[in-house]
Amino acid sequence: MSKIRVAVAGYGNVGRGVLAALKNNPDMETVGVLSRNPDRVKKSFNEVPVMQISEVDAWLEALKPDVAILCGGSKDDLPVQGPALAAKINTVDSFDNHSRIPEYFKAMDDSAKAAGHVSVISTGWDPGIFSMERVVANAFLPGSRAYGFYGLGESGGLSMGHSDALRTIPGVKDARQYTHAVTEAIEKVRRGENPQFTPGDMHTRECFVVLEEGADKDAVAETIRTMPGYFAPYKTEIHFVSQEYLDEKCSGFPHDGLVVAAGTTGSGNPAAVEYRCQWGSNPEATANVLVAHARAVVRLAKEGKSGAFTILDIPPAYFSMHSKEELLAKFM
Amino acid sequence: MSKIRVAVAGYGNVGRGVLAALKNNPDMETVGVLSRNPDRVKKSFNEVPVMQISEVDAWLEALKPDVAILCGGSKDDLPVQGPALAAKINTVDSFDNHSRIPEYFKAMDDSAKAAGHVSVISTGWDPGIFSMERVVANAFLPGSRAYGFYGLGESGGLSMGHSDALRTIPGVKDARQYTHAVTEAIEKVRRGENPQFTPGDMHTRECFVVLEEGADKDAVAETIRTMPGYFAPYKTEIHFVSQEYLDEKCSGFPHDGLVVAAGTTGSGNPAAVEYRCQWGSNPEATANVLVAHARAVVRLAKEGKSGAFTILDIPPAYFSMHSKEELLAKFM
């Protein structure tokens, strides 16, 4: 059987994770990397052709990919790149701006449908696996609400978005932000209380901040604690540390999370379901999920489907490299 | 929108659970109960018509169901009833004899396809949710193995099959068997060791036994401990108790379980996923899952699909009573 030919668009943390993940999926092969700056990528990576992403016809012709895994960011890259590429090839991406997913879905659906392509959007672990777990928890336990918690482990979960926000503050040289779940809030949900939470009830935030020389520590702390959306709604702990400390103790991209829902079944018996994941590398976890979805994209396309899809629209068997017979015999 | 018309075949623990669950799903209505002994059922249940299950044409005509939820047992009922009813109507069942699922799938697929019906087989929490979790864990973490553990809570999980096995022993008047997961085994899996286990490494068994008057306690204990398949491979604890104790302390059908898989992502970072469920009532949990699948059955049939399906073949959105737009906006 011929392998699925995958082009990887982007060579950031997720893109490099996808390249590594593809090696663990023997039914797929990487045919090329697409980048805005191929020369820079080539300095550290030469295993497959690296091509200019804007020269679409050139790399389509040269690489003949079945699917492109789009590893760009949700803020600036995907809203433009996604619909443009969906007109040219089957795609999968991890667009993760939750509130804009309906709008992005529409843009991708229009573009992919017009071209007869399949585009799976917004997958990874959240949105992605967690979306699926929220839907099935709600379907199997009607009346329950599914809650998401992040950073249950001791170190918490590294938030790139909040780390970036810290680095925009005048006087901050570098920073990392770890999210922590509030254990008592999880216990409330587990007890079936289906509580109303404010964001600050569910999570706290821990910041490791390196100051510029001469910066005003108190002013920076005040700016952090009062930053709307990012920190103001949360109990926030701030540690001022050296660059050496940050580089040594805050490297890597650990993250973890929990989807939990609890309620009752028919005659009032308690019922609770939980999905928990723990990742040493957040971008590599996203990458693994993207790669399994690339397999599903190709299957959907082979069936003659077109348009945008999410994980909610895909049968789980489509993610697996095992045959229907193997799944029935060994996984059911 | 008209409601999905559901006939419930069987009035045992699962059937009563399905009747209760249908009340929590406002897009569905129970149109009738089908039983081998309608007169007995009618003594305790009269909310909807109760009809003789063997008079298929009569209840199809009278009840006009969109789907029948088959709540019979996997040993004697479903292998005969399933294919016979799949020829007449869309069905969903919880056939749970794991090793015979491929064979049952084939029989149901042949029957349902020939008649143009949809039959979802072998759903509930295991097989069912756990099957789905095993497949996605394996797809998202290639190389990891997904392990199933049961009875993690203090009381363990009540096993009907093992309780029945105890009651076949001469001298045993009544009995209940609780399965317990071995915590150390779970920890091994969580550490990413992907260990080779024998059944006895993963679970222990706890028996509560009421003896017939004059029965030989030691002989019964020996028979239990050496029973092949059921108890011989396991560390087994036996408590001889009074009928009163059993009735009071061992009532209900609690069960719980865990699917856990661990491995590494691309560059060797640790990764672990777990799905955990806890049910006050095992048959009511199965019932809830069956009802959500009945919704999926009707959607698949409306698309013109036919044949047998498992949870692995169904997009998660099909289980939900929420619209595609709601799912995109609120669940992704």
PDB file of C-alpha atoms in Angstrom, chain A residues 68-310:
ATOM      1  CA  ALA A  68      -0.662  19.499   4.203  1.00  0.00           C
ATOM      2  CA  ILE A  69      -0.392  19.794   7.988  1.00  0.00           C
ATOM      3  CA  LEU A  70      -0.595  23.503   8.766  1.00  0.00           C
ATOM      4  CA  CYS A  71       1.559  24.293  11.800  1.00  0.00           C
ATOM      5  CA  GLY A  72       1.232  28.084  11.795  1.00  0.00           C
ATOM      6  CA  GLY A  73      -0.209  30.215  14.569  1.00  0.00           C
ATOM      7  CA  SER A  74      -3.913  30.919  15.058  1.00  0.00           C
ATOM      8  CA  LYS A  75      -3.543  34.666  15.372  1.00  0.00           C
ATOM      9  CA  ASP A  76      -1.801  35.702  12.165  1.00  0.00           C
ATOM     10  CA  ASP A  77      -0.953  32.635  10.061  1.00  0.00           C
ATOM     11  CA  LEU A  78      -3.990  30.345   9.821  1.00  0.00           C
ATOM     12  CA  PRO A  79      -6.783  32.894   9.198  1.00  0.00           C
ATOM     13  CA  VAL A  80      -5.046  33.826   5.926  1.00  0.00           C
ATOM     14  CA  GLN A  81      -3.039  30.705   5.098  1.00  0.00           C
ATOM     15  CA  GLY A  82      -5.823  28.214   5.938  1.00  0.00           C
ATOM     16  CA  PRO A  83      -8.482  29.251   3.398  1.00  0.00           C
ATOM     17  CA  ALA A  84      -5.835  29.957   0.757  1.00  0.00           C
ATOM     18  CA  LEU A  85      -4.307  26.473   1.051  1.00  0.00           C
ATOM     19  CA  ALA A  86      -7.668  24.676   1.450  1.00  0.00           C
ATOM     20  CA  ALA A  87      -8.368  25.827  -2.121  1.00  0.00           C
ATOM     21  CA  LYS A  88      -5.253  23.990  -3.268  1.00  0.00           C
ATOM     22  CA  ILE A  89      -4.926  20.821  -1.164  1.00  0.00           C
ATOM     23  CA  ASN A  90      -6.402  18.777   1.717  1.00  0.00           C
ATOM     24  CA  THR A  91      -5.343  20.313   5.014  1.00  0.00           C
ATOM     25  CA  VAL A  92      -5.363  19.800   8.771  1.00  0.00           C
ATOM     26  CA  ASP A  93      -4.628  22.500  11.339  1.00  0.00           C
ATOM     27  CA  SER A  94      -4.760  23.307  15.045  1.00  0.00           C
ATOM     28  CA  PHE A  95      -6.569  26.667  14.955  1.00  0.00           C
ATOM     29  CA  ASP A  96      -7.121  27.179  18.679  1.00  0.00           C
ATOM     30  CA  ASN A  97      -8.851  30.511  19.151  1.00  0.00           C
ATOM     31  CA  HIS A  98     -11.989  28.920  20.627  1.00  0.00           C
ATOM     32  CA  SER A  99     -14.298  31.906  20.227  1.00  0.00           C
ATOM     33  CA  ARG A 100     -13.467  32.294  16.529  1.00  0.00           C
ATOM     34  CA  ILE A 101     -13.808  28.627  15.559  1.00  0.00           C
ATOM     35  CA  PRO A 102     -17.296  29.013  13.982  1.00  0.00           C
ATOM     36  CA  GLU A 103     -16.020  31.841  11.772  1.00  0.00           C
ATOM     37  CA  TYR A 104     -12.841  29.972  10.829  1.00  0.00           C
ATOM     38  CA  PHE A 105     -14.853  26.816  10.135  1.00  0.00           C
ATOM     39  CA  LYS A 106     -17.037  28.770   7.700  1.00  0.00           C
ATOM     40  CA  ALA A 107     -14.053  30.237   5.836  1.00  0.00           C
ATOM     41  CA  MET A 108     -12.372  26.836   5.565  1.00  0.00           C
ATOM     42  CA  ASP A 109     -15.599  25.060   4.632  1.00  0.00           C
ATOM     43  CA  ASP A 110     -16.320  27.519   1.822  1.00  0.00           C
ATOM     44  CA  SER A 111     -12.819  27.299   0.426  1.00  0.00           C
ATOM     45  CA  ALA A 112     -12.407  23.512   0.735  1.00  0.00           C
ATOM     46  CA  LYS A 113     -15.885  22.750  -0.623  1.00  0.00           C
ATOM     47  CA  ALA A 114     -15.434  24.975  -3.663  1.00  0.00           C
ATOM     48  CA  ALA A 115     -12.196  23.168  -4.474  1.00  0.00           C
ATOM     49  CA  GLY A 116     -13.382  19.663  -3.561  1.00  0.00           C
ATOM     50  CA  HIS A 117     -10.874  19.295  -0.728  1.00  0.00           C
ATOM     51  CA  VAL A 118     -11.117  18.125   2.884  1.00  0.00           C
ATOM     52  CA  SER A 119      -9.916  20.415   5.681  1.00  0.00           C
ATOM     53  CA  VAL A 120      -9.902  19.252   9.277  1.00  0.00           C
ATOM     54  CA  ILE A 121      -9.650  22.300  11.507  1.00  0.00           C
ATOM     55  CA  SER A 122      -8.954  23.044  15.157  1.00  0.00           C
ATOM     56  CA  THR A 123      -7.496  19.771  16.276  1.00  0.00           C
ATOM     57  CA  GLY A 124      -4.873  18.963  18.864  1.00  0.00           C
ATOM     58  CA  TRP A 125      -5.633  18.279  22.501  1.00  0.00           C
ATOM     59  CA  ASP A 126      -7.776  21.373  23.183  1.00  0.00           C
ATOM     60  CA  PRO A 127      -9.506  22.106  20.900  1.00  0.00           C
ATOM     61  CA  GLY A 128      -9.389  18.535  19.673  1.00  0.00           C
ATOM     62  CA  ILE A 129      -9.421  15.550  22.021  1.00  0.00           C
ATOM     63  CA  PHE A 130     -10.988  17.670  24.780  1.00  0.00           C
ATOM     64  CA  SER A 131     -13.745  18.848  22.400  1.00  0.00           C
ATOM     65  CA  MET A 132     -14.597  15.230  21.641  1.00  0.00           C
ATOM     66  CA  GLU A 133     -14.572  14.330  25.335  1.00  0.00           C
ATOM     67  CA  ARG A 134     -16.845  17.283  26.174  1.00  0.00           C
ATOM     68  CA  VAL A 135     -19.354  16.203  23.538  1.00  0.00           C
ATOM     69  CA  VAL A 136     -19.457  12.521  24.467  1.00  0.00           C
ATOM     70  CA  ALA A 137     -19.587  13.295  28.204  1.00  0.00           C
ATOM     71  CA  ASN A 138     -22.567  15.559  27.597  1.00  0.00           C
ATOM     72  CA  ALA A 139     -24.245  13.008  25.311  1.00  0.00           C
ATOM     73  CA  PHE A 140     -23.729  10.048  27.636  1.00  0.00           C
ATOM     74  CA  LEU A 141     -24.561  12.004  30.807  1.00  0.00           C
ATOM     75  CA  PRO A 142     -27.312  14.424  29.725  1.00  0.00           C
ATOM     76  CA  GLY A 143     -27.677  17.315  32.136  1.00  0.00           C
ATOM     77  CA  SER A 144     -24.063  17.192  33.261  1.00  0.00           C
ATOM     78  CA  ARG A 145     -21.627  19.925  32.301  1.00  0.00           C
ATOM     79  CA  ALA A 146     -18.119  19.060  31.153  1.00  0.00           C
ATOM     80  CA  TYR A 147     -15.421  21.224  32.771  1.00  0.00           C
ATOM     81  CA  GLY A 148     -11.864  21.703  31.584  1.00  0.00           C
ATOM     82  CA  PHE A 149      -8.979  22.061  34.041  1.00  0.00           C
ATOM     83  CA  TYR A 150      -5.341  22.669  33.146  1.00  0.00           C
ATOM     84  CA  GLY A 151      -2.114  22.339  35.075  1.00  0.00           C
ATOM     85  CA  LEU A 152      -3.007  19.622  37.587  1.00  0.00           C
ATOM     86  CA  GLY A 153       0.572  18.436  38.000  1.00  0.00           C
ATOM     87  CA  GLU A 154       3.002  19.949  40.477  1.00  0.00           C
ATOM     88  CA  SER A 155       4.716  22.262  37.992  1.00  0.00           C
ATOM     89  CA  GLY A 156       1.461  23.313  36.348  1.00  0.00           C
ATOM     90  CA  GLY A 157       1.028  23.812  32.623  1.00  0.00           C
ATOM     91  CA  LEU A 158       3.109  26.271  30.629  1.00  0.00           C
ATOM     92  CA  SER A 159       0.881  28.811  28.873  1.00  0.00           C
ATOM     93  CA  MET A 160       2.556  30.290  25.794  1.00  0.00           C
ATOM     94  CA  GLY A 161      -0.110  32.979  25.430  1.00  0.00           C
ATOM     95  CA  HIS A 162       0.294  34.214  28.991  1.00  0.00           C
ATOM     96  CA  SER A 163       4.083  34.020  28.766  1.00  0.00           C
ATOM     97  CA  ASP A 164       3.902  36.209  25.658  1.00  0.00           C
ATOM     98  CA  ALA A 165       1.610  38.636  27.481  1.00  0.00           C
ATOM     99  CA  LEU A 166       4.129  38.990  30.312  1.00  0.00           C
ATOM    100  CA  ARG A 167       6.916  39.741  27.839  1.00  0.00           C
ATOM    101  CA  THR A 168       4.974  42.719  26.445  1.00  0.00           C
ATOM    102  CA  ILE A 169       5.239  44.551  29.808  1.00  0.00           C
ATOM    103  CA  PRO A 170       7.839  47.348  29.907  1.00  0.00           C
ATOM    104  CA  GLY A 171      10.682  46.287  32.180  1.00  0.00           C
ATOM    105  CA  VAL A 172      10.196  42.539  31.563  1.00  0.00           C
ATOM    106  CA  LYS A 173      13.123  40.919  29.801  1.00  0.00           C
ATOM    107  CA  ASP A 174      11.823  37.350  29.724  1.00  0.00           C
ATOM    108  CA  ALA A 175       9.047  35.373  31.416  1.00  0.00           C
ATOM    109  CA  ARG A 176       7.177  32.113  31.694  1.00  0.00           C
ATOM    110  CA  GLN A 177       3.680  31.552  33.004  1.00  0.00           C
ATOM    111  CA  TYR A 178       2.390  28.336  34.532  1.00  0.00           C
ATOM    112  CA  THR A 179      -1.311  27.655  34.999  1.00  0.00           C
ATOM    113  CA  HIS A 180      -2.464  25.655  38.016  1.00  0.00           C
ATOM    114  CA  ALA A 181      -5.835  23.978  38.485  1.00  0.00           C
ATOM    115  CA  VAL A 182      -7.654  24.611  41.775  1.00  0.00           C
ATOM    116  CA  THR A 183      -8.030  21.181  43.373  1.00  0.00           C
ATOM    117  CA  GLU A 184     -11.120  22.133  45.379  1.00  0.00           C
ATOM    118  CA  ALA A 185     -12.909  23.179  42.191  1.00  0.00           C
ATOM    119  CA  ILE A 186     -12.196  19.798  40.592  1.00  0.00           C
ATOM    120  CA  GLU A 187     -13.562  18.052  43.667  1.00  0.00           C
ATOM    121  CA  LYS A 188     -16.776  20.082  43.445  1.00  0.00           C
ATOM    122  CA  VAL A 189     -17.306  18.937  39.885  1.00  0.00           C
ATOM    123  CA  ARG A 190     -16.486  15.333  40.790  1.00  0.00           C
ATOM    124  CA  ARG A 191     -19.135  15.453  43.497  1.00  0.00           C
ATOM    125  CA  GLY A 192     -21.731  16.183  40.801  1.00  0.00           C
ATOM    126  CA  GLU A 193     -22.469  19.728  41.915  1.00  0.00           C
ATOM    127  CA  ASN A 194     -22.206  21.114  38.334  1.00  0.00           C
ATOM    128  CA  PRO A 195     -21.087  24.415  39.882  1.00  0.00           C
ATOM    129  CA  GLN A 196     -21.063  27.896  38.360  1.00  0.00           C
ATOM    130  CA  PHE A 197     -17.447  29.025  38.308  1.00  0.00           C
ATOM    131  CA  THR A 198     -15.734  32.267  37.478  1.00  0.00           C
ATOM    132  CA  PRO A 199     -12.376  31.702  35.730  1.00  0.00           C
ATOM    133  CA  GLY A 200     -10.573  32.564  38.957  1.00  0.00           C
ATOM    134  CA  ASP A 201     -12.370  29.770  40.819  1.00  0.00           C
ATOM    135  CA  MET A 202     -10.851  27.135  38.552  1.00  0.00           C
ATOM    136  CA  HIS A 203      -7.253  28.212  37.976  1.00  0.00           C
ATOM    137  CA  THR A 204      -4.430  30.217  39.486  1.00  0.00           C
ATOM    138  CA  ARG A 205      -1.449  31.664  37.626  1.00  0.00           C
ATOM    139  CA  GLU A 206       2.225  31.516  38.514  1.00  0.00           C
ATOM    140  CA  CYS A 207       4.682  33.848  36.777  1.00  0.00           C
ATOM    141  CA  PHE A 208       8.468  33.605  36.549  1.00  0.00           C
ATOM    142  CA  VAL A 209       9.745  37.014  35.483  1.00  0.00           C
ATOM    143  CA  VAL A 210      13.225  38.239  34.548  1.00  0.00           C
ATOM    144  CA  LEU A 211      13.460  42.033  34.875  1.00  0.00           C
ATOM    145  CA  GLU A 212      15.392  44.385  32.619  1.00  0.00           C
ATOM    146  CA  GLU A 213      18.189  46.111  34.492  1.00  0.00           C
ATOM    147  CA  GLY A 214      16.798  48.992  36.533  1.00  0.00           C
ATOM    148  CA  ALA A 215      13.148  48.015  36.055  1.00  0.00           C
ATOM    149  CA  ASP A 216      10.661  48.814  38.842  1.00  0.00           C
ATOM    150  CA  LYS A 217       9.711  45.474  40.393  1.00  0.00           C
ATOM    151  CA  ASP A 218       6.597  46.803  42.132  1.00  0.00           C
ATOM    152  CA  ALA A 219       5.314  48.543  39.013  1.00  0.00           C
ATOM    153  CA  VAL A 220       5.787  45.373  36.938  1.00  0.00           C
ATOM    154  CA  ALA A 221       4.012  43.278  39.586  1.00  0.00           C
ATOM    155  CA  GLU A 222       1.126  45.727  39.645  1.00  0.00           C
ATOM    156  CA  THR A 223       0.864  45.695  35.838  1.00  0.00           C
ATOM    157  CA  ILE A 224       0.772  41.901  35.830  1.00  0.00           C
ATOM    158  CA  ARG A 225      -1.836  41.552  38.579  1.00  0.00           C
ATOM    159  CA  THR A 226      -4.184  44.046  36.946  1.00  0.00           C
ATOM    160  CA  MET A 227      -3.832  42.896  33.318  1.00  0.00           C
ATOM    161  CA  PRO A 228      -7.427  42.401  32.125  1.00  0.00           C
ATOM    162  CA  GLY A 229      -8.344  38.901  30.965  1.00  0.00           C
ATOM    163  CA  TYR A 230      -4.883  37.467  31.419  1.00  0.00           C
ATOM    164  CA  PHE A 231      -4.219  37.938  35.147  1.00  0.00           C
ATOM    165  CA  ALA A 232      -6.760  40.283  36.773  1.00  0.00           C
ATOM    166  CA  PRO A 233      -9.418  37.550  37.221  1.00  0.00           C
ATOM    167  CA  TYR A 234      -6.948  35.123  38.832  1.00  0.00           C
ATOM    168  CA  LYS A 235      -4.975  34.647  42.005  1.00  0.00           C
ATOM    169  CA  THR A 236      -1.504  35.335  40.602  1.00  0.00           C
ATOM    170  CA  GLU A 237       1.837  34.452  42.154  1.00  0.00           C
ATOM    171  CA  ILE A 238       4.909  36.282  40.832  1.00  0.00           C
ATOM    172  CA  HIS A 239       8.532  35.187  41.183  1.00  0.00           C
ATOM    173  CA  PHE A 240      11.290  37.503  40.039  1.00  0.00           C
ATOM    174  CA  VAL A 241      14.160  35.323  38.899  1.00  0.00           C
ATOM    175  CA  SER A 242      17.419  35.490  36.978  1.00  0.00           C
ATOM    176  CA  GLN A 243      17.683  34.597  33.288  1.00  0.00           C
ATOM    177  CA  GLU A 244      19.838  31.620  34.331  1.00  0.00           C
ATOM    178  CA  TYR A 245      17.078  30.352  36.621  1.00  0.00           C
ATOM    179  CA  LEU A 246      14.479  30.734  33.876  1.00  0.00           C
ATOM    180  CA  ASP A 247      16.626  28.977  31.287  1.00  0.00           C
ATOM    181  CA  GLU A 248      17.413  26.116  33.613  1.00  0.00           C
ATOM    182  CA  LYS A 249      14.195  25.559  35.567  1.00  0.00           C
ATOM    183  CA  CYS A 250      11.552  26.741  33.103  1.00  0.00           C
ATOM    184  CA  SER A 251      12.661  25.076  29.888  1.00  0.00           C
ATOM    185  CA  GLY A 252      10.408  22.748  27.926  1.00  0.00           C
ATOM    186  CA  PHE A 253       6.688  22.922  27.262  1.00  0.00           C
ATOM    187  CA  PRO A 254       4.963  20.725  29.833  1.00  0.00           C
ATOM    188  CA  HIS A 255       1.195  20.829  29.937  1.00  0.00           C
ATOM    189  CA  ASP A 256      -1.642  18.685  31.161  1.00  0.00           C
ATOM    190  CA  GLY A 257      -5.379  18.821  31.562  1.00  0.00           C
ATOM    191  CA  LEU A 258      -8.596  17.216  32.620  1.00  0.00           C
ATOM    192  CA  VAL A 259     -12.117  17.079  31.212  1.00  0.00           C
ATOM    193  CA  VAL A 260     -14.516  16.096  33.953  1.00  0.00           C
ATOM    194  CA  ALA A 261     -18.282  15.738  34.076  1.00  0.00           C
ATOM    195  CA  ALA A 262     -20.487  14.298  36.784  1.00  0.00           C
ATOM    196  CA  GLY A 263     -24.177  13.816  37.279  1.00  0.00           C
ATOM    197  CA  THR A 264     -26.597  10.977  37.774  1.00  0.00           C
ATOM    198  CA  THR A 265     -28.006   8.142  35.704  1.00  0.00           C
ATOM    199  CA  GLY A 266     -31.693   7.137  35.469  1.00  0.00           C
ATOM    200  CA  SER A 267     -32.770   6.414  39.010  1.00  0.00           C
ATOM    201  CA  GLY A 268     -30.420   8.934  40.610  1.00  0.00           C
ATOM    202  CA  ASN A 269     -27.238   6.913  40.835  1.00  0.00           C
ATOM    203  CA  PRO A 270     -24.039   8.954  40.755  1.00  0.00           C
ATOM    204  CA  ALA A 271     -22.031   8.897  37.547  1.00  0.00           C
ATOM    205  CA  ALA A 272     -18.761  10.586  36.655  1.00  0.00           C
ATOM    206  CA  VAL A 273     -16.398  10.540  33.698  1.00  0.00           C
ATOM    207  CA  GLU A 274     -12.953  12.065  33.325  1.00  0.00           C
ATOM    208  CA  TYR A 275     -10.363  12.351  30.602  1.00  0.00           C
ATOM    209  CA  ARG A 276      -6.871  13.239  31.716  1.00  0.00           C
ATOM    210  CA  CYS A 277      -3.753  13.908  29.683  1.00  0.00           C
ATOM    211  CA  GLN A 278      -0.191  14.772  30.677  1.00  0.00           C
ATOM    212  CA  TRP A 279       2.326  15.960  28.126  1.00  0.00           C
ATOM    213  CA  GLY A 280       6.044  16.471  28.569  1.00  0.00           C
ATOM    214  CA  SER A 281       5.795  18.593  25.417  1.00  0.00           C
ATOM    215  CA  ASN A 282       2.596  20.452  24.593  1.00  0.00           C
ATOM    216  CA  PRO A 283       3.546  21.144  20.935  1.00  0.00           C
ATOM    217  CA  GLU A 284       4.557  17.510  20.386  1.00  0.00           C
ATOM    218  CA  ALA A 285       1.197  16.369  21.769  1.00  0.00           C
ATOM    219  CA  THR A 286      -0.595  18.676  19.338  1.00  0.00           C
ATOM    220  CA  ALA A 287       1.637  17.309  16.587  1.00  0.00           C
ATOM    221  CA  ASN A 288       0.733  13.686  17.355  1.00  0.00           C
ATOM    222  CA  VAL A 289      -2.967  14.477  17.133  1.00  0.00           C
ATOM    223  CA  LEU A 290      -2.501  16.449  13.897  1.00  0.00           C
ATOM    224  CA  VAL A 291      -0.744  13.506  12.270  1.00  0.00           C
ATOM    225  CA  ALA A 292      -3.532  11.037  13.160  1.00  0.00           C
ATOM    226  CA  HIS A 293      -6.012  13.530  11.707  1.00  0.00           C
ATOM    227  CA  ALA A 294      -3.991  13.758   8.485  1.00  0.00           C
ATOM    228  CA  ARG A 295      -4.765  10.054   8.050  1.00  0.00           C
ATOM    229  CA  ALA A 296      -8.473  10.790   8.540  1.00  0.00           C
ATOM    230  CA  VAL A 297      -8.317  13.673   6.038  1.00  0.00           C
ATOM    231  CA  VAL A 298      -7.023  11.375   3.326  1.00  0.00           C
ATOM    232  CA  ARG A 299      -9.702   8.758   4.074  1.00  0.00           C
ATOM    233  CA  LEU A 300     -12.483  11.351   3.968  1.00  0.00           C
ATOM    234  CA  ALA A 301     -11.114  12.711   0.691  1.00  0.00           C
ATOM    235  CA  LYS A 302     -10.963   9.191  -0.801  1.00  0.00           C
ATOM    236  CA  GLU A 303     -14.665   8.801   0.036  1.00  0.00           C
ATOM    237  CA  GLY A 304     -15.357  11.876  -2.057  1.00  0.00           C
ATOM    238  CA  LYS A 305     -16.125  14.130   0.912  1.00  0.00           C
ATOM    239  CA  SER A 306     -15.266  17.809   0.820  1.00  0.00           C
ATOM    240  CA  GLY A 307     -15.450  20.859   3.091  1.00  0.00           C
ATOM    241  CA  ALA A 308     -14.382  21.534   6.663  1.00  0.00           C
ATOM    242  CA  PHE A 309     -14.522  18.952   9.443  1.00  0.00           C
ATOM    243  CA  THR A 310     -13.666  18.887  13.121  1.00  0.00           C
TER     244      THR A 310
END
